[in-house]
Amino acid sequence: MRSRQEEQTRPGRRLRRTVAVAAVSLVTVLTALATPGSANSPRGAATAPQGSDGATTRPACPRDTGEALCLLSVVTDDDGTSVGPNTVGGGLTAAELQDAYNLRSDWLGGGQTIAVVVPYDNTSAAFDLAAYREGSGLSECGAERGCFRKVNQRGGETLPPANPNWQAHGAVGLQMASAACPNCDLLLVEADDETPQSMAAAVDQAVDQGADAVTVMWAYYEFEGQSAYAKSFDHPGVAITAQAGQGFNTDGRQLMPSAYNSVVAVGATELFADPGSARGWAERAWSSTGSGCSLYEKKASWQRKDACGDRRTVADVAAVGAYSTPVRIYSSNLGGWSNVVGTPVSSSFVAGVYGLAGTDTTTPAAQRPYKNAQYLFDITAGANGACGGDKLCTATRGYDGPSGMGTPNGTGAF
């Protein structure tokens, strides 16, 4: 079993994108113009520049999704054309994400399975995954290794029909999980549709298929009666991650399934290269990430009651997902290489971190970041709303709503 010291120590290499290094002077200028903030990590990384979240985006879902929430967005030119990663400001790569979050992705994670749950069939999932892994320098995930497969919500091979609204979500989930844990096996569980009933059935099936970590790629606003599905999102020994949402305390509700206290609610951050810091990166809470108090769900014992009283507080942890610092993915549905943002990005990446950790413990997955906070980067800059500086919408030392307990610093907290 890996020691905590091993998890905290990172090999000396420093991977950096050419674009990011070339932009250091611009980051320095923006930082000088920004309001000063305190260091946001144990390694003293500088605060990222403020006011830098003005990227042009469009929803990844081209059609109305009804009550189901589509929170994945694509970075575009002013005319709405998707911006690929080879342009200036290209998305963060798998190598950069591994470096930023201190992940030993090259040799951990073997034997673990990460399940990505989506509605409908993603017809190009295998092709897109292969393109991403090849373009990212990750090992092939083909027939010989047998590390990728997909099933329907009953575990069978008869797949549901395709739906253009959700094609990119499967690509993002699989590829962000791969970015964190290239050695993990990947399972795509395709629900019949986007209803809560099908979501719950697909999560149960993912666990039945042997998943060690599960990420759910869509959501609903909380609703009366959601407790009927709670059991499907509470499987001892399995980490289930879900997007925290977009915005502070929207309509006084959080999202289902991240409102369940058995689920790891994942917020989003801005992540910038900062070669002058010990970490090499700077991070701040994203101005559009989700946080707040659940309308229906009770707080778990490991969450303090000074925020939201006895109600569940969102989020638990966070990772990159902001408009200004997108990630690079490959989606045939989006036209190939694209830059994407949103809490679906961060939640699927964190599922990959859980897979990479491979922790064998009776401690619930949602509790582990609270119990092992010393292995997280504490985010202390940024806010996602106006709440008078309260921790529910303002990043601060220790726990706060936008970033939870912090972002991954190795796998010791997972």
Short mmCIF file of C-alpha atoms in Angstrom, two decimals:
data_model
loop_
_atom_site.label_atom_id
_atom_site.label_comp_id
_atom_site.label_asym_id
_atom_site.label_seq_id
_atom_site.Cartn_x
_atom_site.Cartn_y
_atom_site.Cartn_z
CA MET A 1 0.00 0.00 0.00
CA ARG A 2 1.31 3.49 -0.88
CA SER A 3 2.44 5.72 1.95
CA ARG A 4 1.10 9.24 2.33
CA GLN A 5 4.63 10.54 1.85
CA GLU A 6 4.83 8.79 -1.51
CA GLU A 7 1.56 10.37 -2.54
CA GLN A 8 2.70 13.85 -1.58
CA THR A 9 6.09 13.70 -3.30
CA ARG A 10 6.17 14.40 -7.02
CA PRO A 11 8.95 13.43 -9.44
CA GLY A 12 10.93 16.48 -10.51
CA ARG A 13 9.68 16.81 -14.04
CA ARG A 14 7.77 19.95 -14.90
CA LEU A 15 5.53 19.63 -17.92
CA ARG A 16 4.41 22.90 -19.42
CA ARG A 17 2.61 23.88 -22.59
CA THR A 18 4.43 26.21 -24.93
CA VAL A 19 1.44 28.51 -24.99
CA ALA A 20 1.28 28.71 -21.21
CA VAL A 21 4.96 29.54 -20.85
CA ALA A 22 4.75 32.15 -23.58
CA ALA A 23 1.86 33.73 -21.72
CA VAL A 24 3.69 34.14 -18.41
CA SER A 25 4.28 37.85 -18.96
CA LEU A 26 0.56 38.37 -19.66
CA VAL A 27 -0.38 36.46 -16.51
CA THR A 28 2.07 38.60 -14.55
CA VAL A 29 0.49 41.80 -15.85
CA LEU A 30 -3.02 40.59 -15.09
CA THR A 31 -1.96 39.51 -11.63
CA ALA A 32 -0.54 42.93 -10.92
CA LEU A 33 -3.87 44.49 -11.87
CA ALA A 34 -5.90 42.03 -9.78
CA THR A 35 -6.86 42.37 -6.14
CA PRO A 36 -4.19 40.58 -4.10
CA GLY A 37 -5.16 37.25 -2.54
CA SER A 38 -3.56 34.87 -0.12
CA ALA A 39 -1.65 31.76 -1.17
CA ASN A 40 -4.05 28.96 -2.01
CA SER A 41 -2.03 25.81 -1.45
CA PRO A 42 0.39 24.17 0.97
CA ARG A 43 3.11 24.92 -1.55
CA GLY A 44 2.30 28.64 -1.70
CA ALA A 45 1.11 28.94 -5.31
CA ALA A 46 0.30 32.49 -6.32
CA THR A 47 -3.30 33.58 -6.76
CA ALA A 48 -4.51 33.43 -10.37
CA PRO A 49 -5.47 36.72 -12.07
CA GLN A 50 -8.96 38.00 -11.47
CA GLY A 51 -11.49 39.04 -14.08
CA SER A 52 -10.18 36.51 -16.59
CA ASP A 53 -13.31 34.44 -17.16
CA GLY A 54 -14.70 36.16 -20.24
CA ALA A 55 -14.32 33.35 -22.78
CA THR A 56 -17.01 32.86 -25.41
CA THR A 57 -18.82 29.54 -24.98
CA ARG A 58 -21.91 27.66 -26.09
CA PRO A 59 -23.73 24.70 -24.51
CA ALA A 60 -22.54 21.31 -25.69
CA CYS A 61 -26.20 20.30 -26.08
CA PRO A 62 -27.56 21.68 -29.39
CA ARG A 63 -31.22 21.10 -28.45
CA ASP A 64 -33.48 21.78 -25.50
CA THR A 65 -32.91 19.18 -22.78
CA GLY A 66 -36.10 19.87 -20.82
CA GLU A 67 -35.65 19.47 -17.08
CA ALA A 68 -32.34 17.63 -17.45
CA LEU A 69 -29.41 20.02 -17.01
CA CYS A 70 -26.71 20.30 -19.66
CA LEU A 71 -23.82 22.07 -17.89
CA LEU A 72 -21.03 21.19 -20.31
CA SER A 73 -19.94 24.07 -22.56
CA VAL A 74 -17.65 24.41 -25.57
CA VAL A 75 -15.22 27.32 -26.02
CA THR A 76 -15.94 29.06 -29.33
CA ASP A 77 -14.89 31.92 -31.57
CA ASP A 78 -17.16 34.95 -31.64
CA ASP A 79 -19.11 33.35 -34.50
CA GLY A 80 -19.86 30.24 -32.43
CA THR A 81 -17.26 27.97 -34.06
CA SER A 82 -15.57 25.53 -31.70
CA VAL A 83 -12.00 26.53 -30.83
CA GLY A 84 -9.55 23.65 -31.07
CA PRO A 85 -6.57 23.12 -28.77
CA ASN A 86 -3.99 24.09 -31.38
CA THR A 87 -5.06 27.72 -31.28
CA VAL A 88 -3.68 30.33 -28.88
CA GLY A 89 -5.14 29.60 -25.47
CA GLY A 90 -5.46 25.89 -26.26
CA GLY A 91 -6.96 23.62 -23.63
CA LEU A 92 -5.06 21.94 -20.83
CA THR A 93 -3.63 18.56 -21.74
CA ALA A 94 -3.59 15.31 -19.79
CA ALA A 95 0.10 15.79 -18.95
CA GLU A 96 -0.57 19.27 -17.60
CA LEU A 97 -3.48 18.10 -15.47
CA GLN A 98 -1.37 15.31 -14.01
CA ASP A 99 1.40 17.78 -13.24
CA ALA A 100 -0.90 20.45 -11.78
CA TYR A 101 -2.54 17.97 -9.42
CA ASN A 102 0.61 16.04 -8.51
CA LEU A 103 -0.67 12.73 -9.87
CA ARG A 104 1.52 9.68 -10.42
CA SER A 105 -0.68 8.64 -13.31
CA ASP A 106 2.00 6.69 -15.17
CA TRP A 107 2.15 3.79 -12.72
CA LEU A 108 -0.91 3.84 -10.43
CA GLY A 109 -4.50 2.76 -11.07
CA GLY A 110 -4.03 -0.70 -12.56
CA GLY A 111 -6.99 -3.00 -11.88
CA GLN A 112 -9.39 -0.14 -11.10
CA THR A 113 -12.54 0.54 -13.14
CA ILE A 114 -14.10 3.96 -13.66
CA ALA A 115 -17.68 4.07 -14.95
CA VAL A 116 -19.07 7.04 -16.85
CA VAL A 117 -22.88 7.25 -16.81
CA VAL A 118 -24.58 9.08 -19.68
CA PRO A 119 -28.05 9.14 -21.23
CA TYR A 120 -28.42 7.53 -24.68
CA ASP A 121 -25.75 5.94 -26.88
CA ASN A 122 -22.47 7.65 -27.66
CA THR A 123 -21.80 6.17 -31.07
CA SER A 124 -18.24 7.49 -31.39
CA ALA A 125 -17.07 6.87 -27.81
CA ALA A 126 -14.39 4.28 -28.67
CA PHE A 127 -13.05 6.27 -31.63
CA ASP A 128 -12.95 9.54 -29.69
CA LEU A 129 -11.26 7.89 -26.71
CA ALA A 130 -8.59 6.36 -28.94
CA ALA A 131 -7.97 9.73 -30.63
CA TYR A 132 -7.66 11.50 -27.28
CA ARG A 133 -5.29 8.96 -25.79
CA GLU A 134 -3.08 8.90 -28.88
CA GLY A 135 -3.03 12.70 -29.08
CA SER A 136 -2.27 12.94 -25.36
CA GLY A 137 0.57 10.42 -25.33
CA LEU A 138 -1.43 7.94 -23.23
CA SER A 139 -1.25 4.18 -23.75
CA GLU A 140 -3.65 2.66 -26.25
CA CYS A 141 -6.97 1.45 -24.87
CA GLY A 142 -7.83 -1.08 -27.56
CA ALA A 143 -8.96 -4.65 -27.96
CA GLU A 144 -5.68 -6.22 -26.76
CA ARG A 145 -5.80 -4.49 -23.40
CA GLY A 146 -9.59 -4.57 -23.29
CA CYS A 147 -9.80 -1.54 -21.05
CA PHE A 148 -12.94 0.01 -22.56
CA ARG A 149 -16.46 -1.33 -22.98
CA LYS A 150 -20.00 -0.02 -22.90
CA VAL A 151 -23.32 -1.48 -21.76
CA ASN A 152 -26.91 -0.36 -21.38
CA GLN A 153 -28.54 0.31 -18.01
CA ARG A 154 -29.43 -3.39 -17.69
CA GLY A 155 -25.89 -4.54 -18.44
CA GLY A 156 -26.68 -5.73 -21.95
CA GLU A 157 -25.16 -4.92 -25.32
CA THR A 158 -28.35 -3.64 -26.97
CA LEU A 159 -27.67 0.07 -26.69
CA PRO A 160 -30.19 2.92 -26.54
CA PRO A 161 -30.60 5.28 -29.50
CA ALA A 162 -28.14 8.12 -29.96
CA ASN A 163 -29.03 11.69 -29.01
CA PRO A 164 -26.91 14.67 -30.18
CA ASN A 165 -27.46 16.50 -26.90
CA TRP A 166 -25.38 14.05 -24.91
CA GLN A 167 -22.72 12.76 -27.33
CA ALA A 168 -19.98 15.08 -26.07
CA HIS A 169 -20.68 14.21 -22.43
CA GLY A 170 -19.56 10.62 -22.87
CA ALA A 171 -16.37 11.75 -24.59
CA VAL A 172 -15.56 14.23 -21.82
CA GLY A 173 -16.26 11.75 -19.03
CA LEU A 174 -14.10 8.99 -20.50
CA GLN A 175 -11.27 11.29 -21.48
CA MET A 176 -11.06 13.22 -18.22
CA ALA A 177 -11.08 9.94 -16.30
CA SER A 178 -8.28 8.78 -18.62
CA ALA A 179 -6.32 11.98 -18.05
CA ALA A 180 -6.22 11.32 -14.31
CA CYS A 181 -5.88 7.53 -14.51
CA PRO A 182 -4.58 6.19 -17.86
CA ASN A 183 -4.16 2.71 -16.36
CA CYS A 184 -7.75 2.41 -15.16
CA ASP A 185 -10.30 0.37 -17.09
CA LEU A 186 -13.22 2.39 -18.45
CA LEU A 187 -16.90 1.48 -18.55
CA LEU A 188 -19.53 3.58 -20.33
CA VAL A 189 -23.02 2.87 -18.98
CA GLU A 190 -25.67 4.27 -21.29
CA ALA A 191 -29.06 5.00 -19.74
CA ASP A 192 -32.25 4.61 -21.79
CA ASP A 193 -32.95 8.34 -21.46
CA GLU A 194 -32.17 11.34 -19.25
CA THR A 195 -34.85 10.72 -16.58
CA PRO A 196 -33.88 10.35 -12.89
CA GLN A 197 -35.18 6.77 -12.96
CA SER A 198 -32.80 5.80 -15.76
CA MET A 199 -29.93 7.69 -14.15
CA ALA A 200 -30.39 5.73 -10.92
CA ALA A 201 -30.66 2.40 -12.76
CA ALA A 202 -27.50 3.14 -14.74
CA VAL A 203 -25.52 3.98 -11.59
CA ASP A 204 -26.66 0.73 -9.97
CA GLN A 205 -25.61 -1.14 -13.10
CA ALA A 206 -22.18 0.51 -13.08
CA VAL A 207 -21.63 -0.79 -9.55
CA ASP A 208 -22.96 -4.23 -10.49
CA GLN A 209 -20.42 -4.27 -13.33
CA GLY A 210 -17.59 -3.79 -10.84
CA ALA A 211 -16.91 -0.05 -11.01
CA ASP A 212 -14.66 1.36 -8.28
CA ALA A 213 -15.58 4.95 -9.16
CA VAL A 214 -18.63 6.29 -11.00
CA THR A 215 -19.23 9.73 -12.48
CA VAL A 216 -22.67 10.96 -13.56
CA MET A 217 -22.57 13.32 -16.53
CA TRP A 218 -25.93 15.09 -16.19
CA ALA A 219 -28.12 16.44 -13.42
CA TYR A 220 -31.47 17.79 -12.25
CA TYR A 221 -32.39 20.56 -9.88
CA GLU A 222 -33.42 19.12 -6.55
CA PHE A 223 -37.05 18.06 -6.37
CA GLU A 224 -39.48 16.79 -3.78
CA GLY A 225 -39.36 13.01 -3.78
CA GLN A 226 -35.70 12.71 -4.82
CA SER A 227 -35.10 10.56 -1.73
CA ALA A 228 -36.71 7.69 -3.66
CA TYR A 229 -33.49 7.41 -5.69
CA ALA A 230 -30.98 7.97 -2.88
CA LYS A 231 -30.09 4.27 -2.43
CA SER A 232 -28.80 4.11 -6.00
CA PHE A 233 -26.16 6.70 -5.14
CA ASP A 234 -24.95 5.09 -1.92
CA HIS A 235 -22.75 2.06 -2.53
CA PRO A 236 -20.16 1.38 0.21
CA GLY A 237 -16.64 1.20 -1.20
CA VAL A 238 -17.58 2.94 -4.47
CA ALA A 239 -16.82 6.62 -5.12
CA ILE A 240 -19.65 8.39 -6.96
CA THR A 241 -18.89 11.89 -8.24
CA ALA A 242 -21.28 14.46 -9.69
CA GLN A 243 -21.16 18.06 -10.83
CA ALA A 244 -21.80 20.73 -8.21
CA GLY A 245 -23.60 22.85 -10.78
CA GLN A 246 -23.31 26.38 -12.02
CA GLY A 247 -23.91 29.36 -9.74
CA PHE A 248 -24.37 30.04 -6.04
CA ASN A 249 -27.56 28.68 -4.44
CA THR A 250 -29.64 28.84 -7.63
CA ASP A 251 -33.31 29.18 -6.61
CA GLY A 252 -32.34 27.88 -3.17
CA ARG A 253 -31.73 24.41 -4.62
CA GLN A 254 -28.70 22.30 -5.40
CA LEU A 255 -28.45 19.57 -8.02
CA MET A 256 -29.41 15.93 -7.88
CA PRO A 257 -27.39 13.69 -7.54
CA SER A 258 -24.62 15.88 -6.03
CA ALA A 259 -26.98 16.97 -3.21
CA TYR A 260 -26.96 13.43 -1.79
CA ASN A 261 -24.43 13.33 1.04
CA SER A 262 -23.14 9.96 -0.20
CA VAL A 263 -22.04 11.57 -3.48
CA VAL A 264 -18.85 13.59 -3.95
CA ALA A 265 -20.02 17.02 -5.17
CA VAL A 266 -17.30 18.53 -7.36
CA GLY A 267 -16.92 22.24 -8.01
CA ALA A 268 -14.71 23.94 -10.60
CA THR A 269 -11.67 26.20 -10.56
CA GLU A 270 -9.50 28.31 -12.82
CA LEU A 271 -6.04 26.75 -13.21
CA PHE A 272 -3.08 28.75 -14.52
CA ALA A 273 0.57 27.92 -15.08
CA ASP A 274 2.71 29.81 -12.54
CA PRO A 275 6.36 28.76 -13.00
CA GLY A 276 7.49 31.12 -10.24
CA SER A 277 5.66 29.20 -7.51
CA ALA A 278 6.69 26.02 -5.74
CA ARG A 279 3.66 24.19 -7.14
CA GLY A 280 4.12 25.57 -10.64
CA TRP A 281 0.42 26.40 -10.91
CA ALA A 282 -2.05 28.93 -9.50
CA GLU A 283 -5.72 28.17 -8.84
CA ARG A 284 -8.83 30.06 -7.80
CA ALA A 285 -12.52 29.23 -7.42
CA TRP A 286 -14.46 29.63 -10.67
CA SER A 287 -16.96 32.49 -10.63
CA SER A 288 -19.65 30.23 -12.12
CA THR A 289 -19.17 27.05 -10.12
CA GLY A 290 -22.01 25.68 -8.01
CA SER A 291 -22.32 25.85 -4.23
CA GLY A 292 -24.88 26.29 -1.47
CA CYS A 293 -27.31 24.47 0.81
CA SER A 294 -29.46 21.51 -0.16
CA LEU A 295 -33.19 22.05 0.05
CA TYR A 296 -33.93 18.46 1.09
CA GLU A 297 -30.80 16.50 2.03
CA LYS A 298 -29.31 16.27 5.53
CA LYS A 299 -25.69 17.08 6.22
CA ALA A 300 -23.28 14.17 6.69
CA SER A 301 -21.53 13.84 10.04
CA TRP A 302 -18.19 14.91 8.57
CA GLN A 303 -19.49 18.32 7.43
CA ARG A 304 -19.45 21.14 9.99
CA LYS A 305 -22.82 22.66 10.85
CA ASP A 306 -21.69 26.28 10.74
CA ALA A 307 -22.80 26.46 7.10
CA CYS A 308 -26.36 25.43 6.11
CA GLY A 309 -27.24 24.18 9.60
CA ASP A 310 -28.24 20.54 9.35
CA ARG A 311 -28.58 20.67 5.54
CA ARG A 312 -26.08 19.25 3.08
CA THR A 313 -23.50 21.78 1.87
CA VAL A 314 -22.13 21.71 -1.71
CA ALA A 315 -19.32 21.24 -2.81
CA ASP A 316 -16.92 18.66 -1.34
CA VAL A 317 -13.86 19.13 -3.58
CA ALA A 318 -13.03 20.84 -6.88
CA ALA A 319 -10.81 20.71 -9.97
CA VAL A 320 -10.32 22.73 -13.14
CA GLY A 321 -13.41 23.53 -15.20
CA ALA A 322 -13.58 27.32 -15.74
CA TYR A 323 -14.30 29.13 -19.00
CA SER A 324 -10.90 30.83 -18.95
CA THR A 325 -8.91 27.61 -18.50
CA PRO A 326 -10.61 24.88 -20.57
CA VAL A 327 -9.42 21.33 -21.08
CA ARG A 328 -8.62 19.70 -24.39
CA ILE A 329 -10.80 16.77 -25.50
CA TYR A 330 -11.67 14.97 -28.73
CA SER A 331 -15.33 14.66 -29.75
CA SER A 332 -16.58 13.72 -33.20
CA ASN A 333 -19.86 15.36 -32.23
CA LEU A 334 -18.04 18.68 -31.71
CA GLY A 335 -15.94 18.35 -34.86
CA GLY A 336 -12.78 16.82 -33.38
CA TRP A 337 -10.37 18.51 -30.99
CA SER A 338 -12.24 20.98 -28.82
CA ASN A 339 -11.88 22.96 -25.61
CA VAL A 340 -14.60 22.31 -23.03
CA VAL A 341 -15.52 23.68 -19.61
CA GLY A 342 -17.96 23.17 -16.75
CA THR A 343 -18.39 21.04 -13.66
CA PRO A 344 -18.90 17.88 -15.79
CA VAL A 345 -15.20 18.29 -16.60
CA SER A 346 -14.09 18.58 -12.99
CA SER A 347 -16.37 15.83 -11.66
CA SER A 348 -15.22 13.24 -14.20
CA PHE A 349 -11.57 14.18 -13.60
CA VAL A 350 -12.02 13.69 -9.85
CA ALA A 351 -13.60 10.28 -10.51
CA GLY A 352 -10.35 9.48 -12.29
CA VAL A 353 -8.39 10.58 -9.22
CA TYR A 354 -10.44 8.22 -7.05
CA GLY A 355 -9.66 5.44 -9.52
CA LEU A 356 -5.98 6.34 -9.47
CA ALA A 357 -5.93 6.25 -5.66
CA GLY A 358 -7.41 2.75 -5.54
CA THR A 359 -8.05 3.18 -1.82
CA ASP A 360 -9.23 0.08 0.03
CA THR A 361 -10.93 1.50 3.11
CA THR A 362 -14.25 1.51 4.93
CA THR A 363 -14.19 5.32 5.04
CA PRO A 364 -16.93 6.62 2.69
CA ALA A 365 -15.55 8.21 -0.47
CA ALA A 366 -17.29 11.51 0.28
CA GLN A 367 -15.67 11.66 3.73
CA ARG A 368 -12.09 11.00 2.64
CA PRO A 369 -11.28 14.60 1.52
CA TYR A 370 -12.46 15.88 4.91
CA LYS A 371 -10.43 13.30 6.78
CA ASN A 372 -7.26 13.84 4.73
CA ALA A 373 -7.33 17.54 3.88
CA GLN A 374 -3.54 17.82 4.18
CA TYR A 375 -3.33 16.13 0.78
CA LEU A 376 -5.40 18.81 -0.96
CA PHE A 377 -4.56 22.25 -2.34
CA ASP A 378 -6.58 24.67 -0.20
CA ILE A 379 -8.20 27.23 -2.54
CA THR A 380 -8.44 30.65 -0.89
CA ALA A 381 -9.16 32.99 -3.81
CA GLY A 382 -12.28 33.56 -5.90
CA ALA A 383 -16.04 33.60 -5.35
CA ASN A 384 -19.18 32.54 -7.20
CA GLY A 385 -21.72 34.99 -5.81
CA ALA A 386 -22.53 37.85 -3.47
CA CYS A 387 -22.85 36.55 0.07
CA GLY A 388 -20.99 39.13 2.11
CA GLY A 389 -17.77 37.14 2.06
CA ASP A 390 -19.40 34.08 3.62
CA LYS A 391 -17.70 30.74 2.94
CA LEU A 392 -20.79 29.45 1.11
CA CYS A 393 -19.82 31.47 -1.97
CA THR A 394 -16.29 32.69 -1.22
CA ALA A 395 -13.12 30.61 -1.27
CA THR A 396 -11.37 30.76 2.09
CA ARG A 397 -8.99 28.75 4.23
CA GLY A 398 -10.36 25.34 5.10
CA TYR A 399 -13.81 24.41 3.85
CA ASP A 400 -15.80 26.66 1.51
CA GLY A 401 -18.72 26.09 -0.84
CA PRO A 402 -17.12 26.82 -4.24
CA SER A 403 -14.06 24.57 -3.81
CA GLY A 404 -15.07 22.34 -0.89
CA MET A 405 -12.00 21.09 0.95
CA GLY A 406 -9.76 21.89 -2.02
CA THR A 407 -8.31 20.33 -5.18
CA PRO A 408 -6.21 17.16 -5.57
CA ASN A 409 -2.59 17.24 -4.39
CA GLY A 410 -1.75 13.65 -5.19
CA THR A 411 -4.19 10.90 -4.22
CA GLY A 412 -3.85 10.90 -0.44
CA ALA A 413 -7.27 12.54 0.10
CA PHE A 414 -9.09 10.10 -2.17
#
